[in-house]
PDB file of C-alpha atoms in Angstrom:
ATOM      1  CA  UNK J   6      52.316 130.492 240.926  1.00 72.00           C
ATOM      2  CA  UNK J   7      53.512 130.590 244.514  1.00 75.00           C
ATOM      3  CA  UNK J   8      51.632 132.781 246.947  1.00 75.00           C
ATOM      4  CA  UNK J   9      54.482 135.252 247.645  1.00 81.00           C
ATOM      5  CA  UNK J  10      55.853 135.552 244.114  1.00 93.00           C
ATOM      6  CA  UNK J  11      54.921 137.883 241.253  1.00 97.00           C
ATOM      7  CA  UNK J  12      55.335 138.458 237.525  1.00 97.00           C
ATOM      8  CA  UNK J  13      56.055 141.959 236.203  1.00 97.00           C
ATOM      9  CA  UNK J  14      55.624 143.153 232.617  1.00 97.00           C
ATOM     10  CA  UNK J  15      55.971 146.413 230.704  1.00 97.00           C
ATOM     11  CA  UNK J  16      56.597 147.649 227.178  1.00 97.00           C
ATOM     12  CA  UNK J  17      60.190 148.622 226.382  1.00 97.00           C
ATOM     13  CA  UNK J  18      61.251 150.972 223.596  1.00 95.00           C
ATOM     14  CA  UNK J  19      64.235 153.005 222.435  1.00 95.00           C
ATOM     15  CA  UNK J  20      66.411 149.917 222.030  1.00 94.00           C
ATOM     16  CA  UNK J  21      66.191 146.931 219.668  1.00 95.00           C
ATOM     17  CA  UNK J  22      64.589 143.829 221.170  1.00 95.00           C
ATOM     18  CA  UNK J  23      67.691 141.748 220.569  1.00 96.00           C
ATOM     19  CA  UNK J  24      69.770 144.223 222.553  1.00 96.00           C
ATOM     20  CA  UNK J  25      67.215 144.243 225.382  1.00 97.00           C
ATOM     21  CA  UNK J  26      67.448 140.463 225.528  1.00 97.00           C
ATOM     22  CA  UNK J  27      71.258 140.618 225.513  1.00 97.00           C
ATOM     23  CA  UNK J  28      71.331 143.169 228.323  1.00 97.00           C
ATOM     24  CA  UNK J  29      69.044 141.029 230.497  1.00 98.00           C
ATOM     25  CA  UNK J  30      71.062 137.910 229.680  1.00 97.00           C
ATOM     26  CA  UNK J  31      74.330 139.595 230.635  1.00 97.00           C
ATOM     27  CA  UNK J  32      72.846 140.940 233.878  1.00 97.00           C
ATOM     28  CA  UNK J  33      71.645 137.450 234.863  1.00 96.00           C
ATOM     29  CA  UNK J  34      74.547 135.464 233.376  1.00 96.00           C
ATOM     30  CA  UNK J  35      72.272 133.640 230.949  1.00 97.00           C
ATOM     31  CA  UNK J  36      71.986 132.912 227.221  1.00 97.00           C
ATOM     32  CA  UNK J  37      69.558 134.419 224.727  1.00 97.00           C
ATOM     33  CA  UNK J  38      67.295 132.169 222.683  1.00 97.00           C
ATOM     34  CA  UNK J  39      65.345 133.442 219.675  1.00 95.00           C
ATOM     35  CA  UNK J  40      62.002 131.624 219.437  1.00 95.00           C
ATOM     36  CA  UNK J  41      61.300 132.259 215.748  1.00 94.00           C
ATOM     37  CA  UNK J  42      57.766 131.949 214.317  1.00 95.00           C
ATOM     38  CA  UNK J  43      55.020 132.237 215.308  1.00 95.00           C
ATOM     39  CA  UNK J  44      55.963 134.394 218.338  1.00 94.00           C
ATOM     40  CA  UNK J  45      59.306 135.831 217.124  1.00 95.00           C
ATOM     41  CA  UNK J  46      60.099 136.405 220.793  1.00 97.00           C
ATOM     42  CA  UNK J  47      63.422 136.382 222.578  1.00 97.00           C
ATOM     43  CA  UNK J  48      63.830 134.460 225.830  1.00 97.00           C
ATOM     44  CA  UNK J  49      66.542 134.575 228.447  1.00 96.00           C
ATOM     45  CA  UNK J  50      66.608 133.348 232.052  1.00 95.00           C
ATOM     46  CA  UNK J  51      62.826 132.974 231.936  1.00 96.00           C
ATOM     47  CA  UNK J  52      62.297 136.542 230.680  1.00 97.00           C
ATOM     48  CA  UNK J  53      60.359 137.037 227.433  1.00 98.00           C
ATOM     49  CA  UNK J  54      60.758 139.954 225.026  1.00 97.00           C
ATOM     50  CA  UNK J  55      57.788 139.815 222.680  1.00 97.00           C
ATOM     51  CA  UNK J  56      57.544 141.074 219.118  1.00 95.00           C
ATOM     52  CA  UNK J  57      55.489 144.017 220.388  1.00 95.00           C
ATOM     53  CA  UNK J  58      58.284 145.030 222.760  1.00 96.00           C
ATOM     54  CA  UNK J  59      56.528 143.818 225.902  1.00 97.00           C
ATOM     55  CA  UNK J  60      59.022 142.496 228.442  1.00 98.00           C
ATOM     56  CA  UNK J  61      57.678 139.898 230.882  1.00 98.00           C
ATOM     57  CA  UNK J  62      59.545 138.469 233.829  1.00 97.00           C
ATOM     58  CA  UNK J  63      59.342 134.892 234.996  1.00 96.00           C
ATOM     59  CA  UNK J  64      57.753 134.193 238.364  1.00 96.00           C
ATOM     60  CA  UNK J  65      59.925 136.129 240.829  1.00 94.00           C
ATOM     61  CA  UNK J  66      60.252 135.762 244.581  1.00 90.00           C
ATOM     62  CA  UNK J  67      63.346 137.938 245.001  1.00 85.00           C
ATOM     63  CA  UNK J  68      63.091 141.676 244.388  1.00 90.00           C
ATOM     64  CA  UNK J  69      66.816 141.957 243.748  1.00 93.00           C
ATOM     65  CA  UNK J  70      66.494 140.017 240.488  1.00 94.00           C
ATOM     66  CA  UNK J  71      64.027 142.593 239.188  1.00 96.00           C
ATOM     67  CA  UNK J  72      66.200 145.433 240.499  1.00 96.00           C
ATOM     68  CA  UNK J  73      69.184 144.011 238.617  1.00 97.00           C
ATOM     69  CA  UNK J  74      67.290 143.772 235.322  1.00 97.00           C
ATOM     70  CA  UNK J  75      65.691 147.217 235.564  1.00 97.00           C
ATOM     71  CA  UNK J  76      69.038 148.772 236.453  1.00 96.00           C
ATOM     72  CA  UNK J  77      70.740 147.084 233.503  1.00 97.00           C
ATOM     73  CA  UNK J  78      68.054 148.309 231.081  1.00 97.00           C
ATOM     74  CA  UNK J  79      68.429 151.864 232.369  1.00 95.00           C
ATOM     75  CA  UNK J  80      72.141 151.844 231.542  1.00 94.00           C
ATOM     76  CA  UNK J  81      71.400 151.374 227.821  1.00 94.00           C
ATOM     77  CA  UNK J  82      68.730 154.106 227.854  1.00 90.00           C
ATOM     78  CA  UNK J  83      65.738 151.811 227.450  1.00 94.00           C
ATOM     79  CA  UNK J  84      62.349 153.471 227.877  1.00 96.00           C
ATOM     80  CA  UNK J  85      59.391 151.948 229.726  1.00 97.00           C
ATOM     81  CA  UNK J  86      56.008 152.698 228.153  1.00 95.00           C
ATOM     82  CA  UNK J  87      52.333 152.135 228.899  1.00 93.00           C
ATOM     83  CA  UNK J  88      51.144 150.167 231.892  1.00 96.00           C
ATOM     84  CA  UNK J  89      53.287 148.330 234.365  1.00 97.00           C
ATOM     85  CA  UNK J  90      51.464 145.072 235.144  1.00 98.00           C
ATOM     86  CA  UNK J  91      51.825 142.949 238.268  1.00 98.00           C
ATOM     87  CA  UNK J  92      50.489 139.392 238.205  1.00 98.00           C
ATOM     88  CA  UNK J  93      49.853 137.592 241.491  1.00 97.00           C
ATOM     89  CA  UNK J  94      48.612 134.168 242.461  1.00 95.00           C
ATOM     90  CA  UNK J  95      45.019 133.554 243.534  1.00 94.00           C
ATOM     91  CA  UNK J  96      46.223 130.835 245.887  1.00 92.00           C
ATOM     92  CA  UNK J  97      44.178 130.973 249.077  1.00 92.00           C
ATOM     93  CA  UNK J  98      41.514 133.223 247.519  1.00 94.00           C
ATOM     94  CA  UNK J  99      37.802 132.568 247.085  1.00 95.00           C
ATOM     95  CA  UNK J 100      35.010 134.518 245.420  1.00 95.00           C
ATOM     96  CA  UNK J 101      34.513 136.777 248.417  1.00 96.00           C
ATOM     97  CA  UNK J 102      38.219 137.648 248.479  1.00 96.00           C
ATOM     98  CA  UNK J 103      38.074 138.745 244.827  1.00 96.00           C
ATOM     99  CA  UNK J 104      35.021 140.877 245.569  1.00 96.00           C
ATOM    100  CA  UNK J 105      36.863 142.458 248.501  1.00 97.00           C
ATOM    101  CA  UNK J 106      39.877 143.256 246.309  1.00 97.00           C
ATOM    102  CA  UNK J 107      37.705 144.998 243.713  1.00 97.00           C
ATOM    103  CA  UNK J 108      35.776 146.846 246.428  1.00 96.00           C
ATOM    104  CA  UNK J 109      38.960 147.994 248.204  1.00 96.00           C
ATOM    105  CA  UNK J 110      40.273 149.499 244.970  1.00 97.00           C
ATOM    106  CA  UNK J 111      36.904 151.045 244.091  1.00 96.00           C
ATOM    107  CA  UNK J 112      36.602 152.500 247.617  1.00 93.00           C
ATOM    108  CA  UNK J 113      39.906 154.414 247.233  1.00 95.00           C
ATOM    109  CA  UNK J 114      39.975 154.582 243.444  1.00 95.00           C
ATOM    110  CA  UNK J 115      40.329 158.356 243.120  1.00 95.00           C
ATOM    111  CA  UNK J 116      43.199 158.486 245.609  1.00 96.00           C
ATOM    112  CA  UNK J 117      44.945 155.506 244.013  1.00 97.00           C
ATOM    113  CA  UNK J 118      44.671 157.247 240.650  1.00 96.00           C
ATOM    114  CA  UNK J 119      46.230 160.407 242.068  1.00 96.00           C
ATOM    115  CA  UNK J 120      48.937 158.494 243.929  1.00 97.00           C
ATOM    116  CA  UNK J 121      49.980 156.612 240.788  1.00 96.00           C
ATOM    117  CA  UNK J 122      49.552 159.509 238.360  1.00 95.00           C
ATOM    118  CA  UNK J 123      46.669 157.869 236.502  1.00 94.00           C
ATOM    119  CA  UNK J 124      43.582 159.397 234.885  1.00 90.00           C
ATOM    120  CA  UNK J 125      41.517 156.429 233.721  1.00 90.00           C
ATOM    121  CA  UNK J 126      39.302 154.482 236.111  1.00 92.00           C
ATOM    122  CA  UNK J 127      40.800 151.279 237.471  1.00 95.00           C
ATOM    123  CA  UNK J 128      37.572 149.300 237.779  1.00 95.00           C
ATOM    124  CA  UNK J 129      34.260 150.161 236.079  1.00 95.00           C
ATOM    125  CA  UNK J 130      31.245 150.865 238.257  1.00 95.00           C
ATOM    126  CA  UNK J 131      29.295 148.136 236.485  1.00 96.00           C
ATOM    127  CA  UNK J 132      31.725 145.512 237.799  1.00 96.00           C
ATOM    128  CA  UNK J 133      31.231 146.696 241.379  1.00 96.00           C
ATOM    129  CA  UNK J 134      27.451 146.699 240.988  1.00 96.00           C
ATOM    130  CA  UNK J 135      27.463 143.190 239.520  1.00 96.00           C
ATOM    131  CA  UNK J 136      29.662 141.458 242.091  1.00 96.00           C
ATOM    132  CA  UNK J 137      27.863 143.060 245.025  1.00 96.00           C
ATOM    133  CA  UNK J 138      24.344 142.251 243.855  1.00 94.00           C
ATOM    134  CA  UNK J 139      24.418 138.501 244.562  1.00 95.00           C
ATOM    135  CA  UNK J 140      26.062 136.099 247.029  1.00 94.00           C
ATOM    136  CA  UNK J 141      29.493 134.916 245.840  1.00 95.00           C
ATOM    137  CA  UNK J 142      31.530 132.249 247.605  1.00 95.00           C
ATOM    138  CA  UNK J 143      33.719 130.494 245.040  1.00 95.00           C
ATOM    139  CA  UNK J 144      36.044 131.614 242.251  1.00 95.00           C
ATOM    140  CA  UNK J 145      33.741 129.937 239.740  1.00 95.00           C
ATOM    141  CA  UNK J 146      30.728 131.880 241.029  1.00 96.00           C
ATOM    142  CA  UNK J 147      32.688 135.120 240.790  1.00 96.00           C
ATOM    143  CA  UNK J 148      33.675 134.381 237.188  1.00 95.00           C
ATOM    144  CA  UNK J 149      30.087 133.454 236.261  1.00 96.00           C
ATOM    145  CA  UNK J 150      28.688 136.691 237.719  1.00 96.00           C
ATOM    146  CA  UNK J 151      31.268 138.836 235.917  1.00 95.00           C
ATOM    147  CA  UNK J 152      30.924 137.050 232.564  1.00 94.00           C
ATOM    148  CA  UNK J 153      27.127 137.219 232.706  1.00 95.00           C
ATOM    149  CA  UNK J 154      27.221 140.947 233.481  1.00 95.00           C
ATOM    150  CA  UNK J 155      29.559 141.513 230.524  1.00 94.00           C
ATOM    151  CA  UNK J 156      27.359 139.487 228.171  1.00 94.00           C
ATOM    152  CA  UNK J 157      24.229 141.482 229.024  1.00 94.00           C
ATOM    153  CA  UNK J 158      26.050 144.822 228.823  1.00 93.00           C
ATOM    154  CA  UNK J 159      26.008 145.712 232.524  1.00 93.00           C
ATOM    155  CA  UNK J 160      29.785 146.147 232.641  1.00 92.00           C
ATOM    156  CA  UNK J 161      31.084 148.799 230.267  1.00 88.00           C
ATOM    157  CA  UNK J 162      34.581 150.146 229.806  1.00 85.00           C
ATOM    158  CA  UNK J 163      37.963 148.605 230.448  1.00 88.00           C
ATOM    159  CA  UNK J 164      39.162 147.217 233.744  1.00 92.00           C
ATOM    160  CA  UNK J 165      42.781 147.524 234.860  1.00 95.00           C
ATOM    161  CA  UNK J 166      42.119 144.749 237.369  1.00 95.00           C
ATOM    162  CA  UNK J 167      41.744 141.325 235.745  1.00 95.00           C
ATOM    163  CA  UNK J 168      40.839 138.001 237.339  1.00 94.00           C
ATOM    164  CA  UNK J 169      41.803 134.728 235.659  1.00 93.00           C
ATOM    165  CA  UNK J 170      40.016 131.983 237.549  1.00 88.00           C
ATOM    166  CA  UNK J 171      41.345 129.329 235.146  1.00 88.00           C
ATOM    167  CA  UNK J 172      45.065 130.059 235.573  1.00 91.00           C
ATOM    168  CA  UNK J 173      44.349 131.282 239.116  1.00 93.00           C
ATOM    169  CA  UNK J 174      46.040 134.680 238.652  1.00 96.00           C
ATOM    170  CA  UNK J 175      45.184 138.297 239.364  1.00 96.00           C
ATOM    171  CA  UNK J 176      46.563 141.144 237.208  1.00 97.00           C
ATOM    172  CA  UNK J 177      46.984 144.752 238.348  1.00 98.00           C
ATOM    173  CA  UNK J 178      47.663 147.117 235.414  1.00 97.00           C
ATOM    174  CA  UNK J 179      47.002 150.541 236.906  1.00 95.00           C
ATOM    175  CA  UNK J 180      50.584 151.784 237.277  1.00 96.00           C
ATOM    176  CA  UNK J 181      52.688 153.673 234.746  1.00 96.00           C
ATOM    177  CA  UNK J 182      55.541 151.474 233.505  1.00 97.00           C
ATOM    178  CA  UNK J 183      58.882 152.448 235.004  1.00 96.00           C
ATOM    179  CA  UNK J 184      62.501 151.330 235.217  1.00 97.00           C
ATOM    180  CA  UNK J 185      62.852 152.933 238.646  1.00 97.00           C
ATOM    181  CA  UNK J 186      63.091 149.890 240.904  1.00 96.00           C
ATOM    182  CA  UNK J 187      61.770 151.655 244.015  1.00 97.00           C
ATOM    183  CA  UNK J 188      58.691 152.922 242.149  1.00 97.00           C
ATOM    184  CA  UNK J 189      58.035 149.462 240.754  1.00 97.00           C
ATOM    185  CA  UNK J 190      58.468 147.835 244.172  1.00 97.00           C
ATOM    186  CA  UNK J 191      56.066 150.357 245.725  1.00 97.00           C
ATOM    187  CA  UNK J 192      53.362 149.341 243.227  1.00 98.00           C
ATOM    188  CA  UNK J 193      54.106 145.627 243.612  1.00 97.00           C
ATOM    189  CA  UNK J 194      53.840 145.935 247.395  1.00 97.00           C
ATOM    190  CA  UNK J 195      50.559 147.851 247.088  1.00 98.00           C
ATOM    191  CA  UNK J 196      49.136 145.052 244.916  1.00 98.00           C
ATOM    192  CA  UNK J 197      50.379 142.328 247.255  1.00 97.00           C
ATOM    193  CA  UNK J 198      48.940 143.945 250.371  1.00 97.00           C
ATOM    194  CA  UNK J 199      45.584 144.681 248.707  1.00 97.00           C
ATOM    195  CA  UNK J 200      45.491 141.036 247.666  1.00 96.00           C
ATOM    196  CA  UNK J 201      46.225 139.855 251.224  1.00 96.00           C
ATOM    197  CA  UNK J 202      43.717 142.286 252.736  1.00 96.00           C
ATOM    198  CA  UNK J 203      41.043 140.936 250.409  1.00 96.00           C
ATOM    199  CA  UNK J 204      41.569 137.476 251.863  1.00 95.00           C
ATOM    200  CA  UNK J 205      41.382 138.703 255.466  1.00 93.00           C
ATOM    201  CA  UNK J 206      38.205 140.775 255.297  1.00 90.00           C
ATOM    202  CA  UNK J 207      34.751 139.273 255.520  1.00 88.00           C
ATOM    203  CA  UNK J 208      33.095 142.428 254.181  1.00 88.00           C
ATOM    204  CA  UNK J 209      34.247 145.492 252.234  1.00 89.00           C
ATOM    205  CA  UNK J 210      32.412 148.759 251.690  1.00 87.00           C
ATOM    206  CA  UNK J 211      31.763 150.188 248.229  1.00 86.00           C
ATOM    207  CA  UNK J 212      30.755 153.649 249.423  1.00 84.00           C
ATOM    208  CA  UNK J 213      33.115 156.317 248.124  1.00 84.00           C
ATOM    209  CA  UNK J 214      33.344 159.060 250.734  1.00 84.00           C
ATOM    210  CA  UNK J 215      34.341 162.678 250.265  1.00 84.00           C
ATOM    211  CA  UNK J 216      37.981 163.195 251.184  1.00 88.00           C
ATOM    212  CA  UNK J 217      39.045 166.294 253.119  1.00 85.00           C
ATOM    213  CA  UNK J 218      42.789 165.606 253.115  1.00 92.00           C
ATOM    214  CA  UNK J 219      44.152 163.370 250.329  1.00 94.00           C
ATOM    215  CA  UNK J 220      47.519 162.577 251.896  1.00 95.00           C
ATOM    216  CA  UNK J 221      46.117 161.804 255.352  1.00 95.00           C
ATOM    217  CA  UNK J 222      43.303 159.626 253.987  1.00 95.00           C
ATOM    218  CA  UNK J 223      45.602 157.602 251.747  1.00 96.00           C
ATOM    219  CA  UNK J 224      48.215 157.250 254.482  1.00 96.00           C
ATOM    220  CA  UNK J 225      45.541 155.747 256.753  1.00 95.00           C
ATOM    221  CA  UNK J 226      44.569 153.390 253.920  1.00 95.00           C
ATOM    222  CA  UNK J 227      48.189 152.294 253.478  1.00 97.00           C
ATOM    223  CA  UNK J 228      48.576 151.692 257.206  1.00 96.00           C
ATOM    224  CA  UNK J 229      45.397 149.602 257.213  1.00 95.00           C
ATOM    225  CA  UNK J 230      46.862 147.479 254.417  1.00 96.00           C
ATOM    226  CA  UNK J 231      50.040 146.917 256.414  1.00 96.00           C
ATOM    227  CA  UNK J 232      52.494 149.603 255.263  1.00 97.00           C
ATOM    228  CA  UNK J 233      53.744 149.965 258.840  1.00 96.00           C
ATOM    229  CA  UNK J 234      57.234 150.624 260.156  1.00 95.00           C
ATOM    230  CA  UNK J 235      60.622 151.383 258.644  1.00 95.00           C
ATOM    231  CA  UNK J 236      60.394 148.360 256.330  1.00 95.00           C
ATOM    232  CA  UNK J 237      57.808 150.245 254.242  1.00 96.00           C
ATOM    233  CA  UNK J 238      59.177 153.767 254.672  1.00 96.00           C
ATOM    234  CA  UNK J 239      60.343 154.103 251.051  1.00 97.00           C
ATOM    235  CA  UNK J 240      57.106 152.672 249.639  1.00 97.00           C
ATOM    236  CA  UNK J 241      54.970 155.035 251.745  1.00 97.00           C
ATOM    237  CA  UNK J 242      57.028 158.032 250.643  1.00 97.00           C
ATOM    238  CA  UNK J 243      56.663 157.136 246.964  1.00 98.00           C
ATOM    239  CA  UNK J 244      52.942 156.403 247.144  1.00 98.00           C
ATOM    240  CA  UNK J 245      52.200 159.635 249.046  1.00 97.00           C
ATOM    241  CA  UNK J 246      54.491 161.904 246.996  1.00 97.00           C
ATOM    242  CA  UNK J 247      51.867 163.031 244.440  1.00 96.00           C
ATOM    243  CA  UNK J 248      49.143 163.723 247.002  1.00 96.00           C
ATOM    244  CA  UNK J 249      48.408 167.073 248.596  1.00 94.00           C
ATOM    245  CA  UNK J 250      47.590 167.751 252.228  1.00 90.00           C
ATOM    246  CA  UNK J 251      49.007 166.882 255.631  1.00 84.00           C
ATOM    247  CA  UNK J 252      49.960 163.259 256.140  1.00 76.00           C
ATOM    248  CA  UNK J 253      49.999 163.493 259.933  1.00 76.00           C
ATOM    249  CA  UNK J 254      46.698 165.288 260.661  1.00 67.00           C
ATOM    250  CA  UNK J 255      43.298 165.112 259.004  1.00 64.00           C
ATOM    251  CA  UNK J 256      42.588 168.841 259.341  1.00 64.00           C
ATOM    252  CA  UNK J 257      44.354 172.074 260.208  1.00 60.00           C
ATOM    253  CA  UNK J 258      42.311 172.258 263.401  1.00 64.00           C
ATOM    254  CA  UNK J 259      43.574 168.829 264.448  1.00 68.00           C
ATOM    255  CA  UNK J 260      47.176 169.908 263.897  1.00 65.00           C
ATOM    256  CA  UNK J 261      46.634 173.129 265.845  1.00 61.00           C
ATOM    257  CA  UNK J 262      45.036 171.241 268.751  1.00 64.00           C
ATOM    258  CA  UNK J 263      47.952 168.796 268.836  1.00 64.00           C
ATOM    259  CA  UNK J 264      50.475 171.640 268.853  1.00 62.00           C
ATOM    260  CA  UNK J 265      48.654 173.348 271.721  1.00 65.00           C
ATOM    261  CA  UNK J 266      48.628 170.081 273.651  1.00 68.00           C
ATOM    262  CA  UNK J 267      52.366 169.694 273.124  1.00 67.00           C
ATOM    263  CA  UNK J 268      52.967 173.229 274.387  1.00 66.00           C
ATOM    264  CA  UNK J 269      50.967 172.495 277.543  1.00 63.00           C
ATOM    265  CA  UNK J 270      52.838 169.216 278.108  1.00 69.00           C
ATOM    266  CA  UNK J 271      56.177 170.921 277.537  1.00 68.00           C
ATOM    267  CA  UNK J 272      55.284 173.734 279.947  1.00 64.00           C
ATOM    268  CA  UNK J 273      54.206 171.182 282.565  1.00 68.00           C
ATOM    269  CA  UNK J 274      57.421 169.233 282.062  1.00 66.00           C
ATOM    270  CA  UNK J 275      59.541 172.359 282.421  1.00 65.00           C
ATOM    271  CA  UNK J 276      57.653 173.343 285.574  1.00 65.00           C
ATOM    272  CA  UNK J 277      58.192 169.907 287.087  1.00 67.00           C
ATOM    273  CA  UNK J 278      61.897 170.065 286.280  1.00 63.00           C
ATOM    274  CA  UNK J 279      62.167 173.450 287.999  1.00 65.00           C
ATOM    275  CA  UNK J 280      60.410 172.058 291.087  1.00 62.00           C
ATOM    276  CA  UNK J 281      62.699 169.031 291.126  1.00 65.00           C
ATOM    277  CA  UNK J 282      65.738 171.279 290.833  1.00 64.00           C
ATOM    278  CA  UNK J 283      64.534 173.412 293.732  1.00 64.00           C
ATOM    279  CA  UNK J 284      63.974 170.259 295.828  1.00 67.00           C
ATOM    280  CA  UNK J 285      67.505 169.072 295.105  1.00 61.00           C
ATOM    281  CA  UNK J 286      69.001 172.456 295.957  1.00 64.00           C
ATOM    282  CA  UNK J 287      66.983 172.615 299.189  1.00 67.00           C
ATOM    283  CA  UNK J 288      68.131 169.131 300.171  1.00 63.00           C
ATOM    284  CA  UNK J 289      71.757 170.077 299.538  1.00 63.00           C
ATOM    285  CA  UNK J 290      71.413 173.263 301.599  1.00 68.00           C
ATOM    286  CA  UNK J 291      69.748 171.389 304.468  1.00 71.00           C
ATOM    287  CA  UNK J 292      72.557 168.814 304.480  1.00 64.00           C
ATOM    288  CA  UNK J 293      75.393 171.305 304.530  1.00 61.00           C
TER     289      UNK J 293
END
């Protein structure tokens, strides 16, 4: 996989698989091919519709292709079920980067769950304990630590974050499947920026702190990841929509203090304008 591309998959229902394949083919001006046994899958333009109903995209570098397909499926009243999964490349990552990615998600796990409307944990605590208990530099070392911890029973429960150090991919499955393109893009962007942040950081904390204001705390987290400016305005709005609190100020006291400061600045500005006006009027009177 290329570093900036992604694969997206979800389970589709409400419409026969053959029709789903035909809709995608028509949207992308492609032909449908039935694979027959043993997979019984349909393929079109690199998209796969499995026997189970799971729809998987090819490697995509252009969001508009995904938008086109999701929009076409919505027109025939297709339903998206289960998890929406984003697969990214591990190109440029090492063992420490993978540890950072897991730690970043663990650090804000409760807020990520709320933001995405999820109830189940994304990563099990045993995984975090295992990967932070020993030095890890390479992808192979990371895989060995995780597999050993699983074998001896230190990691229990499912993980919605999966590392494939053989195929060099990273799967994020902690979003509800959707045909709303903007919601899907918001999750894809979150995964991409967490992935990039994991590569940049040398160290990542695993301490989960008490949160006073959900929306403010998660907004700061998004900004740290790189959700800055108008380019990410829609994504920020979607990811903050389910959270309560004030996105601009950490506490009510902070908001009140800021409002008082604005009042003082406004009063000072008004006073200065009045003095400037008086100076102008005095100058005019002196001249004439």
